[in-house]
Coordinates of C-alpha atoms in Angstrom, one line a residue:
Chain F
M1 CA 3.9 37.5 -35.1
N2 CA 0.4 37.0 -36.5
Y3 CA -2.3 36.0 -34.1
R4 CA -6.0 35.7 -34.1
E5 CA -8.5 37.7 -32.1
E6 CA -9.6 34.6 -30.2
A7 CA -8.8 30.9 -30.2
C8 CA -10.7 28.2 -28.3
A9 CA -9.8 24.6 -27.8
F10 CA -10.9 21.5 -25.9
A11 CA -8.8 18.7 -24.4
P12 CA -9.9 15.7 -22.5
V13 CA -9.3 14.6 -19.0
N14 CA -7.1 11.5 -19.0
I15 CA -7.2 8.7 -16.4
A16 CA -3.9 7.0 -15.9
I17 CA -4.0 3.2 -16.0
V18 CA -0.2 2.9 -15.5
K19 CA 0.8 5.9 -13.5
Y20 CA 3.2 8.7 -14.1
W21 CA 5.0 8.9 -10.8
G22 CA 8.4 10.5 -10.5
K23 CA 10.3 13.0 -12.6
R24 CA 13.9 12.9 -13.9
N25 CA 13.7 16.6 -14.7
K26 CA 11.4 18.9 -12.8
I27 CA 11.7 21.9 -15.1
L28 CA 10.9 20.1 -18.2
N29 CA 8.6 17.6 -16.6
L30 CA 10.5 14.6 -17.8
P31 CA 9.3 11.4 -16.3
V32 CA 11.2 8.4 -14.9
T33 CA 9.0 5.9 -16.6
D34 CA 6.5 5.5 -19.4
S35 CA 2.8 5.8 -18.5
L36 CA -0.5 5.0 -20.1
S37 CA -3.9 6.6 -19.9
L38 CA -7.5 6.6 -21.2
S39 CA -9.0 9.9 -22.4
L40 CA -12.5 10.8 -21.4
K41 CA -15.3 12.7 -23.2
V42 CA -15.2 15.4 -20.4
G43 CA -12.3 17.8 -20.2
T44 CA -11.3 21.5 -20.3
T45 CA -12.3 24.2 -22.7
T46 CA -10.0 27.2 -22.9
S47 CA -10.2 30.3 -24.9
L48 CA -7.4 32.8 -25.4
R49 CA -7.4 36.5 -26.4
E50 CA -4.8 39.2 -26.2
G51 CA -5.0 40.9 -22.8
K52 CA -3.8 44.2 -21.3
E53 CA -1.1 45.0 -18.7
K54 CA -1.1 41.5 -17.2
D55 CA -2.4 38.0 -17.7
E56 CA -6.0 37.6 -16.7
I57 CA -7.3 34.2 -15.9
E58 CA -10.9 33.1 -15.4
L59 CA -11.5 29.6 -14.1
N60 CA -15.1 28.3 -14.3
G61 CA -16.4 31.8 -14.5
K62 CA -14.3 33.2 -11.6
I63 CA -11.3 35.5 -11.8
V64 CA -8.2 33.6 -10.5
A65 CA -6.1 35.5 -7.9
P66 CA -2.5 36.2 -9.0
E67 CA -1.3 34.8 -5.7
S68 CA -2.8 31.3 -6.3
S69 CA -0.6 28.5 -7.5
F70 CA -3.0 27.9 -10.4
Y71 CA -2.4 31.4 -11.7
Q72 CA 1.4 31.2 -11.2
R73 CA 1.7 27.8 -13.0
T74 CA -0.4 29.1 -15.9
V75 CA 1.6 32.3 -16.2
R76 CA 4.9 30.3 -16.2
F77 CA 3.5 28.2 -19.0
L78 CA 2.4 31.3 -20.9
D79 CA 5.9 32.7 -20.6
L80 CA 7.0 29.9 -22.9
V81 CA 4.8 31.1 -25.7
R82 CA 4.6 34.9 -25.3
P83 CA 6.0 36.7 -28.4
H84 CA 7.6 39.3 -26.1
P85 CA 7.6 39.9 -22.3
H86 CA 4.9 42.6 -22.6
F87 CA 2.4 40.5 -24.4
F88 CA -0.4 39.4 -22.1
F89 CA -3.3 37.0 -22.4
T90 CA -6.9 36.9 -21.3
L91 CA -7.7 33.3 -20.7
K92 CA -11.0 31.7 -19.9
T93 CA -11.0 28.1 -18.9
K94 CA -13.8 25.8 -17.9
N95 CA -13.7 22.3 -16.5
D96 CA -16.5 19.8 -16.9
I97 CA -15.3 18.3 -13.6
P98 CA -14.4 19.6 -10.1
T99 CA -10.9 21.1 -10.0
A100 CA -8.4 19.2 -7.8
A101 CA -10.9 16.5 -6.8
G102 CA -8.7 13.6 -7.7
I103 CA -9.7 13.8 -11.4
A104 CA -6.7 15.4 -13.0
S105 CA -7.9 18.7 -14.4
S106 CA -4.4 20.1 -14.7
A107 CA -3.7 17.6 -17.6
S108 CA -6.8 18.6 -19.6
G109 CA -6.2 22.3 -18.7
F110 CA -2.7 22.5 -20.0
A111 CA -3.5 20.4 -23.0
A112 CA -6.4 22.7 -23.9
L113 CA -4.3 25.7 -23.3
T114 CA -1.6 24.3 -25.6
L115 CA -4.1 23.6 -28.4
A116 CA -5.6 27.1 -27.9
V117 CA -2.1 28.7 -28.1
N118 CA -1.4 26.7 -31.3
K119 CA -4.6 28.0 -32.9
F120 CA -4.1 31.5 -31.5
F121 CA -0.7 32.0 -33.0
Q122 CA -1.4 29.7 -36.0
L123 CA 1.7 27.7 -35.2
D124 CA 0.7 24.5 -37.0
L125 CA 2.6 22.4 -34.5
T126 CA 2.7 18.7 -35.1
K127 CA 1.0 16.4 -32.6
K128 CA 4.4 15.5 -31.2
E129 CA 5.3 19.1 -30.7
L130 CA 1.9 19.8 -29.1
S131 CA 2.4 16.9 -26.7
C132 CA 5.9 18.1 -25.8
L133 CA 4.6 21.7 -25.2
A134 CA 1.6 20.5 -23.1
R135 CA 4.1 18.4 -21.0
R136 CA 5.8 21.6 -20.0
G137 CA 2.7 22.8 -18.2
S138 CA 1.9 19.5 -16.5
G139 CA 3.5 16.2 -17.3
S140 CA 0.4 14.2 -17.8
A141 CA -1.1 16.9 -20.1
C142 CA 1.0 15.5 -22.9
R143 CA -1.4 12.5 -22.9
S144 CA -4.5 14.7 -23.2
I145 CA -3.7 15.6 -26.8
Y146 CA -5.3 12.3 -27.9
P147 CA -8.5 10.4 -27.3
G148 CA -8.5 6.7 -26.3
F149 CA -5.5 4.8 -25.0
V150 CA -2.4 7.0 -24.9
R151 CA 1.1 6.0 -24.0
W152 CA 3.6 8.6 -22.9
Q153 CA 7.1 7.4 -23.7
A154 CA 9.5 8.6 -21.1
G155 CA 12.3 9.3 -23.6
K156 CA 16.0 9.5 -22.8
L157 CA 17.2 12.9 -24.2
K158 CA 18.1 15.7 -21.8
D159 CA 16.1 18.3 -23.7
G160 CA 13.0 16.2 -23.5
S161 CA 12.4 16.2 -27.3
D162 CA 11.7 12.4 -27.2
S163 CA 9.4 12.6 -24.2
Y164 CA 5.9 12.8 -25.6
A165 CA 2.7 10.8 -25.9
K166 CA 1.5 8.6 -28.7
P167 CA -2.0 7.1 -29.3
I168 CA -2.5 3.4 -29.1
S169 CA -4.7 2.4 -32.1
D170 CA -6.7 -0.3 -30.2
T171 CA -10.1 0.6 -28.9
W172 CA -12.2 -1.3 -26.4
S173 CA -15.8 -0.4 -26.8
D174 CA -17.0 -2.7 -23.9
L175 CA -14.7 -1.0 -21.4
R176 CA -16.4 1.1 -18.8
M177 CA -15.1 3.5 -16.2
G178 CA -16.8 5.4 -13.3
A179 CA -15.8 7.6 -10.4
I180 CA -16.8 7.5 -6.8
L181 CA -16.2 11.1 -5.6
L182 CA -15.7 11.1 -1.9
S183 CA -14.2 14.5 -1.5
E184 CA -14.3 17.6 -3.6
E185 CA -12.0 19.5 -1.2
E186 CA -8.6 20.6 -2.3
K187 CA -6.1 18.0 -1.4
P188 CA -4.0 18.6 1.8
V189 CA -0.9 17.8 -0.3
S190 CA -0.7 18.5 -4.0
S191 CA 0.1 15.6 -6.4
R192 CA 3.3 17.4 -7.3
E193 CA 4.5 17.5 -3.8
A194 CA 3.3 13.9 -3.1
M195 CA 5.2 12.7 -6.1
A196 CA 8.4 14.6 -5.2
R197 CA 8.2 13.4 -1.6
S198 CA 7.7 9.8 -2.6
V199 CA 10.7 9.9 -5.0
A200 CA 12.9 11.6 -2.4
T201 CA 12.0 9.6 0.7
S202 CA 10.1 6.4 0.1
P203 CA 12.3 3.3 0.4
L204 CA 9.9 1.6 -2.0
Y205 CA 10.4 4.2 -4.8
P206 CA 13.7 2.8 -6.1
F207 CA 11.7 -0.3 -7.2
W208 CA 8.9 1.7 -8.9
P209 CA 10.6 1.9 -12.4
T210 CA 11.0 -1.9 -12.6
L211 CA 7.4 -2.3 -11.5
V212 CA 6.1 0.0 -14.2
L213 CA 8.1 -1.8 -16.8
Q214 CA 6.3 -5.0 -15.9
D215 CA 2.9 -3.4 -15.6
M216 CA 3.3 -1.6 -19.0
K217 CA 4.0 -4.9 -20.7
K218 CA 0.9 -6.5 -19.1
I219 CA -1.4 -3.6 -19.8
V220 CA -0.4 -3.4 -23.5
K221 CA -0.9 -7.1 -23.8
S222 CA -4.3 -6.9 -22.1
I223 CA -5.4 -4.2 -24.4
R224 CA -4.3 -6.1 -27.4
T225 CA -6.0 -9.3 -26.3
K226 CA -9.0 -7.7 -24.5
D227 CA -8.0 -9.7 -21.4
F228 CA -10.0 -7.6 -18.9
A229 CA -8.9 -9.6 -15.8
L230 CA -5.3 -8.8 -16.6
F231 CA -6.1 -5.2 -17.4
G232 CA -8.0 -4.6 -14.2
Q233 CA -5.6 -6.4 -12.0
T234 CA -2.6 -4.6 -13.4
A235 CA -4.3 -1.2 -13.2
E236 CA -5.4 -1.8 -9.6
H237 CA -2.0 -3.1 -8.5
N238 CA -0.2 -0.1 -10.2
A239 CA -2.4 2.4 -8.4
L240 CA -2.1 0.7 -5.0
A241 CA 1.7 0.4 -5.5
M242 CA 1.8 4.2 -6.2
H243 CA -0.1 4.8 -3.0
A244 CA 2.3 2.5 -1.2
T245 CA 5.2 4.8 -2.2
M246 CA 3.2 7.7 -0.6
H247 CA 2.4 5.7 2.5
T248 CA 6.0 4.9 3.0
A249 CA 7.3 8.4 2.2
F250 CA 8.4 10.6 5.0
P251 CA 6.4 12.4 6.2
P252 CA 3.8 9.9 4.7
V253 CA 1.3 11.2 2.2
F254 CA -1.9 9.6 3.2
Y255 CA -4.8 10.6 0.9
W256 CA -7.2 7.7 1.9
L257 CA -10.3 8.6 3.8
E258 CA -12.4 6.2 5.8
K259 CA -14.8 6.2 2.9
T260 CA -11.9 5.3 0.5
V261 CA -11.3 2.1 2.5
E262 CA -15.0 1.4 2.6
V263 CA -15.1 1.6 -1.3
I264 CA -11.9 -0.5 -1.6
Q265 CA -13.4 -3.2 0.7
R266 CA -16.7 -3.2 -1.3
V267 CA -14.8 -3.7 -4.6
L268 CA -12.8 -6.6 -3.2
H269 CA -15.9 -8.2 -1.8
A270 CA -17.8 -7.8 -5.0
R271 CA -14.9 -9.5 -6.8
Q272 CA -15.0 -12.3 -4.4
D273 CA -18.6 -12.7 -5.3
G274 CA -17.6 -13.1 -8.9
L275 CA -18.0 -9.5 -10.3
Q276 CA -15.2 -8.4 -12.6
L277 CA -14.7 -5.1 -11.0
F278 CA -11.3 -3.3 -10.4
L279 CA -10.3 0.0 -9.1
T280 CA -7.7 2.6 -9.8
M281 CA -6.9 5.8 -7.9
H282 CA -5.2 9.0 -8.7
A283 CA -3.1 10.8 -6.1
G284 CA -6.1 11.6 -4.0
P285 CA -8.9 10.1 -1.9
N286 CA -11.4 9.3 -4.8
V287 CA -11.7 5.9 -6.4
K288 CA -12.3 5.1 -10.0
L289 CA -13.9 1.8 -11.1
L290 CA -13.0 -0.3 -14.1
F291 CA -15.6 -2.8 -15.4
L292 CA -17.2 -4.1 -18.6
K293 CA -20.4 -3.1 -20.3
K294 CA -22.1 -6.4 -19.4
D295 CA -21.7 -5.6 -15.7
E296 CA -22.8 -2.0 -15.8
S297 CA -26.1 -2.4 -14.1
E298 CA -24.6 -4.7 -11.4
V299 CA -21.9 -2.1 -10.6
K300 CA -24.5 0.7 -10.5
K301 CA -26.6 -1.3 -8.0
L302 CA -23.5 -1.7 -5.8
F303 CA -22.5 2.0 -6.1
P304 CA -25.5 4.1 -6.7
Q305 CA -23.4 7.2 -6.5
L306 CA -21.2 6.1 -9.4
L307 CA -20.4 8.9 -11.8
P308 CA -19.9 7.4 -15.3
L309 CA -16.7 8.5 -16.9
E310 CA -17.3 8.1 -20.6
I311 CA -14.2 7.2 -22.7
A312 CA -13.5 9.2 -25.8
W313 CA -12.4 6.9 -28.7
S314 CA -10.9 8.4 -31.8
Chain T
M1 CA 12.1 -41.3 28.5
N2 CA 11.6 -39.6 31.8
Y3 CA 9.0 -37.0 32.1
R4 CA 7.3 -35.0 34.9
E5 CA 3.8 -35.1 36.0
E6 CA 3.2 -31.6 34.9
A7 CA 5.2 -28.7 33.4
C8 CA 4.2 -25.1 33.0
A9 CA 5.8 -22.3 31.2
F10 CA 5.2 -18.7 30.1
A11 CA 6.4 -17.0 27.0
P12 CA 5.8 -13.4 26.0
V13 CA 4.0 -11.9 23.0
N14 CA 6.4 -10.2 20.7
I15 CA 5.6 -7.2 18.5
A16 CA 7.6 -7.2 15.3
I17 CA 9.3 -3.9 14.6
V18 CA 11.0 -5.2 11.4
K19 CA 8.6 -7.8 10.1
Y20 CA 8.9 -11.4 9.3
W21 CA 7.2 -11.6 5.9
G22 CA 7.9 -14.5 3.6
K23 CA 9.3 -18.0 4.0
R24 CA 12.0 -19.8 2.1
N25 CA 10.9 -23.1 3.6
K26 CA 7.2 -23.6 4.7
I27 CA 7.8 -26.9 6.5
L28 CA 10.6 -25.6 8.7
N29 CA 9.3 -22.0 8.8
L30 CA 12.6 -20.6 7.5
P31 CA 12.3 -16.9 6.7
V32 CA 13.5 -15.0 3.7
T33 CA 14.9 -12.2 5.8
D34 CA 16.0 -11.3 9.4
S35 CA 13.4 -9.7 11.6
L36 CA 13.4 -7.9 14.9
S37 CA 10.8 -7.7 17.7
L38 CA 10.1 -6.4 21.2
S39 CA 8.8 -8.8 23.8
L40 CA 5.9 -7.8 26.1
K41 CA 5.0 -8.6 29.7
V42 CA 1.8 -10.3 28.5
G43 CA 1.9 -13.6 26.8
T44 CA 0.8 -17.2 27.0
T45 CA 1.0 -19.7 29.8
T46 CA 0.9 -23.3 28.9
S47 CA 0.8 -26.4 31.1
L48 CA 1.5 -29.9 29.9
R49 CA 0.5 -33.3 31.3
E50 CA 0.4 -36.8 29.8
G51 CA -3.0 -37.4 28.3
K52 CA -5.0 -40.5 27.3
E53 CA -6.1 -41.8 23.9
K54 CA -5.7 -38.4 22.1
D55 CA -4.3 -34.9 22.6
E56 CA -6.6 -32.7 24.5
I57 CA -6.2 -29.0 24.2
E58 CA -7.9 -26.3 26.3
L59 CA -7.6 -22.7 25.2
N60 CA -8.6 -20.0 27.7
G61 CA -10.7 -22.5 29.6
K62 CA -12.5 -24.0 26.6
I63 CA -11.8 -27.4 24.9
V64 CA -10.5 -26.9 21.4
A65 CA -12.3 -28.8 18.6
P66 CA -10.1 -31.3 16.8
E67 CA -11.3 -29.9 13.5
S68 CA -10.0 -26.4 14.2
S69 CA -6.8 -25.3 12.6
F70 CA -5.5 -24.3 16.1
Y71 CA -5.8 -27.9 17.2
Q72 CA -4.3 -29.3 14.1
R73 CA -1.3 -26.9 14.2
T74 CA -0.7 -27.8 17.8
V75 CA -0.9 -31.5 17.2
R76 CA 1.6 -31.2 14.3
F77 CA 4.0 -29.5 16.6
L78 CA 3.5 -32.1 19.4
D79 CA 4.3 -34.8 16.8
L80 CA 7.8 -33.4 16.8
V81 CA 8.3 -34.1 20.5
R82 CA 6.2 -37.2 21.2
P83 CA 8.4 -40.0 22.6
H84 CA 6.3 -42.5 20.5
P85 CA 3.1 -42.1 18.4
H86 CA 0.8 -43.3 21.2
F87 CA 2.0 -40.8 23.7
F88 CA -0.7 -38.1 24.1
F89 CA -0.7 -34.7 25.8
T90 CA -3.2 -32.8 27.8
L91 CA -2.5 -29.2 27.2
K92 CA -3.9 -26.1 28.9
T93 CA -3.1 -22.8 27.4
K94 CA -4.1 -19.3 28.4
N95 CA -3.5 -16.0 26.6
D96 CA -3.5 -12.7 28.3
I97 CA -4.7 -11.1 25.1
P98 CA -7.4 -11.9 22.5
T99 CA -6.5 -14.7 20.1
A100 CA -6.1 -13.8 16.5
A101 CA -6.9 -10.1 17.1
G102 CA -3.8 -8.8 15.4
I103 CA -1.6 -9.3 18.4
A104 CA 0.3 -12.4 17.6
S105 CA -0.7 -15.1 20.1
S106 CA 0.6 -17.9 18.0
A107 CA 4.2 -16.8 18.7
S108 CA 3.8 -16.7 22.5
G109 CA 1.7 -19.9 22.3
F110 CA 4.3 -22.0 20.5
A111 CA 7.1 -20.5 22.5
A112 CA 5.4 -21.3 25.8
L113 CA 4.6 -24.8 24.6
T114 CA 8.3 -25.3 23.6
L115 CA 9.4 -24.2 27.1
A116 CA 6.8 -26.4 28.7
V117 CA 8.0 -29.4 26.6
N118 CA 11.6 -28.7 27.6
K119 CA 10.6 -28.8 31.2
F120 CA 8.2 -31.7 30.9
F121 CA 10.8 -34.0 29.3
Q122 CA 13.7 -32.4 31.2
L123 CA 15.5 -31.9 27.9
D124 CA 17.8 -29.1 29.0
L125 CA 17.8 -27.6 25.6
T126 CA 20.0 -24.5 25.0
K127 CA 18.3 -21.2 24.2
K128 CA 19.3 -21.7 20.6
E129 CA 17.7 -25.1 20.4
L130 CA 14.6 -23.8 22.1
S131 CA 14.3 -21.0 19.6
C132 CA 14.7 -23.4 16.7
L133 CA 12.1 -25.7 18.1
A134 CA 9.6 -22.9 18.8
R135 CA 10.1 -21.8 15.2
R136 CA 8.8 -25.1 13.9
G137 CA 5.4 -24.2 15.5
S138 CA 5.2 -20.7 14.3
G139 CA 8.1 -18.7 12.7
S140 CA 7.9 -15.7 15.0
A141 CA 7.6 -17.9 18.1
C142 CA 11.4 -18.3 17.9
R143 CA 11.6 -14.6 19.0
S144 CA 9.3 -15.1 22.0
I145 CA 12.1 -17.1 23.9
Y146 CA 13.6 -13.8 25.0
P147 CA 12.5 -10.6 26.6
G148 CA 13.3 -7.1 25.2
F149 CA 14.7 -6.6 21.7
V150 CA 15.2 -9.8 19.8
R151 CA 16.6 -10.4 16.4
W152 CA 15.8 -13.5 14.4
Q153 CA 18.6 -14.3 12.0
A154 CA 17.2 -15.8 8.8
G155 CA 20.2 -18.2 8.4
K156 CA 21.3 -19.9 5.3
L157 CA 21.3 -23.6 6.0
K158 CA 18.7 -25.9 4.5
D159 CA 18.0 -27.7 7.7
G160 CA 17.3 -24.4 9.5
S161 CA 19.8 -25.0 12.3
D162 CA 21.2 -21.5 11.9
S163 CA 17.7 -19.8 11.8
Y164 CA 17.0 -18.8 15.3
A165 CA 16.6 -15.7 17.5
K166 CA 19.2 -13.9 19.6
P167 CA 18.6 -11.2 22.2
I168 CA 19.9 -7.7 21.6
S169 CA 21.5 -6.5 24.9
D170 CA 20.4 -2.8 24.6
T171 CA 17.3 -1.8 26.6
W172 CA 15.3 1.4 26.1
S173 CA 13.5 2.2 29.3
D174 CA 11.8 5.3 27.8
L175 CA 10.2 3.4 24.9
R176 CA 6.5 2.9 25.1
M177 CA 4.0 0.9 23.1
G178 CA 0.3 0.7 23.0
A179 CA -2.4 -1.0 21.0
I180 CA -5.6 0.3 19.4
L181 CA -7.9 -2.7 19.2
L182 CA -10.4 -2.1 16.4
S183 CA -11.5 -5.6 15.9
E184 CA -11.4 -8.8 18.0
E185 CA -12.9 -10.8 15.2
E186 CA -11.0 -13.6 13.6
K187 CA -9.3 -12.2 10.5
P188 CA -10.9 -13.0 7.2
V189 CA -7.5 -14.2 5.9
S190 CA -4.9 -15.8 8.2
S191 CA -1.5 -14.2 8.5
R192 CA 0.0 -17.3 7.0
E193 CA -2.2 -17.2 4.0
A194 CA -1.7 -13.4 3.6
M195 CA 2.1 -13.9 3.7
A196 CA 2.0 -16.8 1.2
R197 CA -0.2 -14.9 -1.2
S198 CA 2.0 -11.7 -1.0
V199 CA 5.1 -13.7 -1.7
A200 CA 3.5 -15.6 -4.6
T201 CA 1.6 -12.7 -6.3
S202 CA 2.6 -9.2 -5.2
P203 CA 4.8 -7.5 -7.8
L204 CA 6.2 -5.6 -4.9
Y205 CA 7.4 -8.6 -2.9
P206 CA 10.6 -9.2 -4.9
F207 CA 11.9 -5.9 -3.5
W208 CA 11.0 -6.7 0.1
P209 CA 14.2 -8.5 1.1
T210 CA 16.3 -5.5 0.0
L211 CA 14.0 -3.2 2.0
V212 CA 14.4 -5.3 5.1
L213 CA 18.1 -5.2 4.8
Q214 CA 18.0 -1.4 4.9
D215 CA 15.4 -1.2 7.6
M216 CA 17.3 -3.7 9.8
K217 CA 20.4 -1.5 9.7
K218 CA 18.5 1.6 10.6
I219 CA 16.6 0.0 13.4
V220 CA 19.7 -1.5 15.0
K221 CA 21.4 1.8 14.7
S222 CA 18.4 3.7 16.2
I223 CA 18.4 1.3 19.2
R224 CA 22.1 1.7 19.8
T225 CA 21.9 5.5 19.6
K226 CA 18.4 5.9 21.0
D227 CA 17.3 7.8 17.9
F228 CA 13.6 7.6 18.4
A229 CA 12.7 9.5 15.2
L230 CA 14.7 7.0 13.1
F231 CA 13.3 4.1 15.1
G232 CA 9.6 5.1 14.7
Q233 CA 10.0 6.1 11.1
T234 CA 11.6 2.9 10.1
A235 CA 9.1 0.7 12.1
E236 CA 6.2 2.6 10.5
H237 CA 7.6 2.4 7.0
N238 CA 8.3 -1.3 7.4
A239 CA 4.8 -2.1 8.5
L240 CA 3.2 0.0 5.8
A241 CA 5.5 -1.6 3.2
M242 CA 4.4 -5.0 4.4
H243 CA 0.7 -4.0 4.0
A244 CA 1.6 -2.7 0.5
T245 CA 2.7 -6.2 -0.5
M246 CA -0.7 -7.4 0.7
H247 CA -2.6 -4.6 -1.1
T248 CA -0.9 -5.5 -4.3
A249 CA -1.2 -9.3 -3.9
F250 CA -3.8 -11.0 -6.0
P251 CA -6.4 -11.3 -4.8
P252 CA -5.5 -8.4 -2.5
V253 CA -5.4 -8.9 1.2
F254 CA -6.9 -5.8 2.7
Y255 CA -7.1 -5.9 6.5
W256 CA -7.6 -2.2 6.9
L257 CA -11.0 -1.1 8.3
E258 CA -12.4 2.4 8.1
K259 CA -11.3 2.8 11.7
T260 CA -7.8 1.7 10.8
V261 CA -7.5 4.6 8.4
E262 CA -9.0 7.0 11.0
V263 CA -6.3 6.0 13.4
I264 CA -3.5 6.3 10.8
Q265 CA -4.7 9.8 9.9
R266 CA -4.9 10.8 13.5
V267 CA -1.3 9.6 14.1
L268 CA 0.0 11.5 11.1
H269 CA -1.9 14.7 12.1
A270 CA -0.5 14.4 15.6
R271 CA 3.0 14.1 14.2
Q272 CA 2.4 17.2 12.1
D273 CA 1.5 19.0 15.3
G274 CA 4.9 18.0 16.7
L275 CA 4.2 14.8 18.7
Q276 CA 6.7 12.0 18.2
L277 CA 4.2 9.3 17.6
F278 CA 4.6 6.4 15.1
L279 CA 2.6 3.4 14.3
T280 CA 3.2 -0.2 13.4
M281 CA 0.8 -2.9 12.3
H282 CA 0.7 -6.6 12.3
A283 CA -1.1 -8.5 9.5
G284 CA -4.5 -7.3 10.7
P285 CA -6.7 -4.3 11.2
N286 CA -5.3 -3.2 14.6
V287 CA -2.8 -0.4 15.1
K288 CA 0.1 -0.3 17.6
L289 CA 1.6 3.0 18.6
L290 CA 5.2 3.7 19.4
F291 CA 6.1 6.7 21.5
L292 CA 8.3 7.9 24.4
K293 CA 7.6 8.0 28.1
K294 CA 7.6 11.8 28.1
D295 CA 4.7 11.9 25.6
E296 CA 2.6 9.2 27.4
S297 CA -0.2 11.5 28.7
E298 CA -0.4 13.4 25.4
V299 CA -0.9 10.1 23.5
K300 CA -3.5 8.9 26.0
K301 CA -5.4 12.1 25.6
L302 CA -5.4 11.6 21.8
F303 CA -6.3 7.9 22.1
P304 CA -8.4 7.3 25.3
Q305 CA -8.9 3.7 24.1
L306 CA -5.2 3.0 24.1
L307 CA -4.2 -0.4 25.6
P308 CA -0.7 -0.1 27.1
L309 CA 1.6 -2.9 25.9
E310 CA 4.3 -3.1 28.6
I311 CA 7.7 -4.1 27.3
A312 CA 9.5 -6.9 29.2
W313 CA 13.2 -6.1 29.6
S314 CA 15.5 -8.8 30.7

């Protein structure tokens, strides 16, 4: 097999607007429902070289311990693409945003690694194949192959070959996103575990697929018609419904901090005062805000700590 | 019509374990689902006399303004029992607990008023009739006619004559309840409005009746078998699912304060450490704790501000 000396690739972070929550196949990362996201300008850059004796992984300039779950997940992914069992990689990866801080870096990480692998071995994979491969590393990574709005179709096939992301051609240049980072600590429960526990134990989870079906229709419509109220309301509801499946899991997964509730309350009050401001949340304590360009200065006044999340359009 | 000079009656506060959330008829207060509660030793005492010219209502020693919703709801209820339109009442009512502070005083209030009316006019209503009449004042008041565990059967008839509460004969002497009062302020949104808005706008609400059906089976089983883990887990899940329908309503009803989340987190951590402690919440910011007698001192150590809620057994 031919391969280059080094290959380097970037993939964006994506923020889910309609959430990926629940797997029908845990090995292949096949989801129960479709999901939809927005890709950001920030993300992960990963370079790949041939290594010696064992895989070596560097994350943000620091060697990653082989005992860590990060190392082990990455190695399991590399196992899918090794030309033979004794081929090792030296991998350097760098995130523009804090790891595991509620802004999904595993998605951009596995997407960047997929793109780097494609270059490294000169595989010339199609976008569909790249999306499927990235999905194997982390489900939502399949969406980080594209900029802008991206829809991951759940698919029906057992082998997962119809479970990949597709870009949505619409752009929305007035749309703005920002993050309120309340905690950069590692989460007490991983998203993976939170998802698995919600699916297995929340009495609300059986209703989730029907909800997503409804939300997906609304979001797609809102993007097409630029109906921001519908967009924000649906995104917010979808995120809070996802947290509801965690709150009603057993044992419950409760990511919310006191500050999370303070931000939620402030968003709701601002909306009562007429500001078109909505929130979404990942499986974590941090809050992301959705608003329009015209309200940018108003929102920044209200949340001086707002970290702008610039959307990458194609 | 004969009537006494004065009649006085007491009815207990009841704490819902499986919540009443959603009406199929707003005039008659007919619920969508069954619900189940525990009656406390505290409650409301109401005395009734004939009045002059207009209804006069005194709440906790203070005259209630005719413009207030409390006055108007009470007068509407009295309209159901007035012998003729020019018969007025003088009503004195006293709560053992703060009004509208997340511990439902409207339930004990309308139940006490119903019992007082029954005495005043010497109506000799059956328990079933008393429960139906109390329900007209406030849905959950129909449960405050009995001590201990009480189940309100939703009923199916349009006139509501099969929608009343029945006592559950099982007692559970080791069961303990306590309240963490975080706010005694009037709630920004009334429970009635929160319920109506959740039913009308939450995409989660359509699933609520199915959830309650499951929860009711579990709770009844847990009471029969004294399975406290099942009891607590189901009560907690039911309350959090109810709040989820509020969080996903539009506009959202968000009663949780920062302190609410702090208490929830502390309960979850205590449980991780092995303490059998569960929570339930009314439509408000306050948290109620469920635990067993054996853990009483442990729970008080963890929550020094705990207000014991003594259960009234028959």
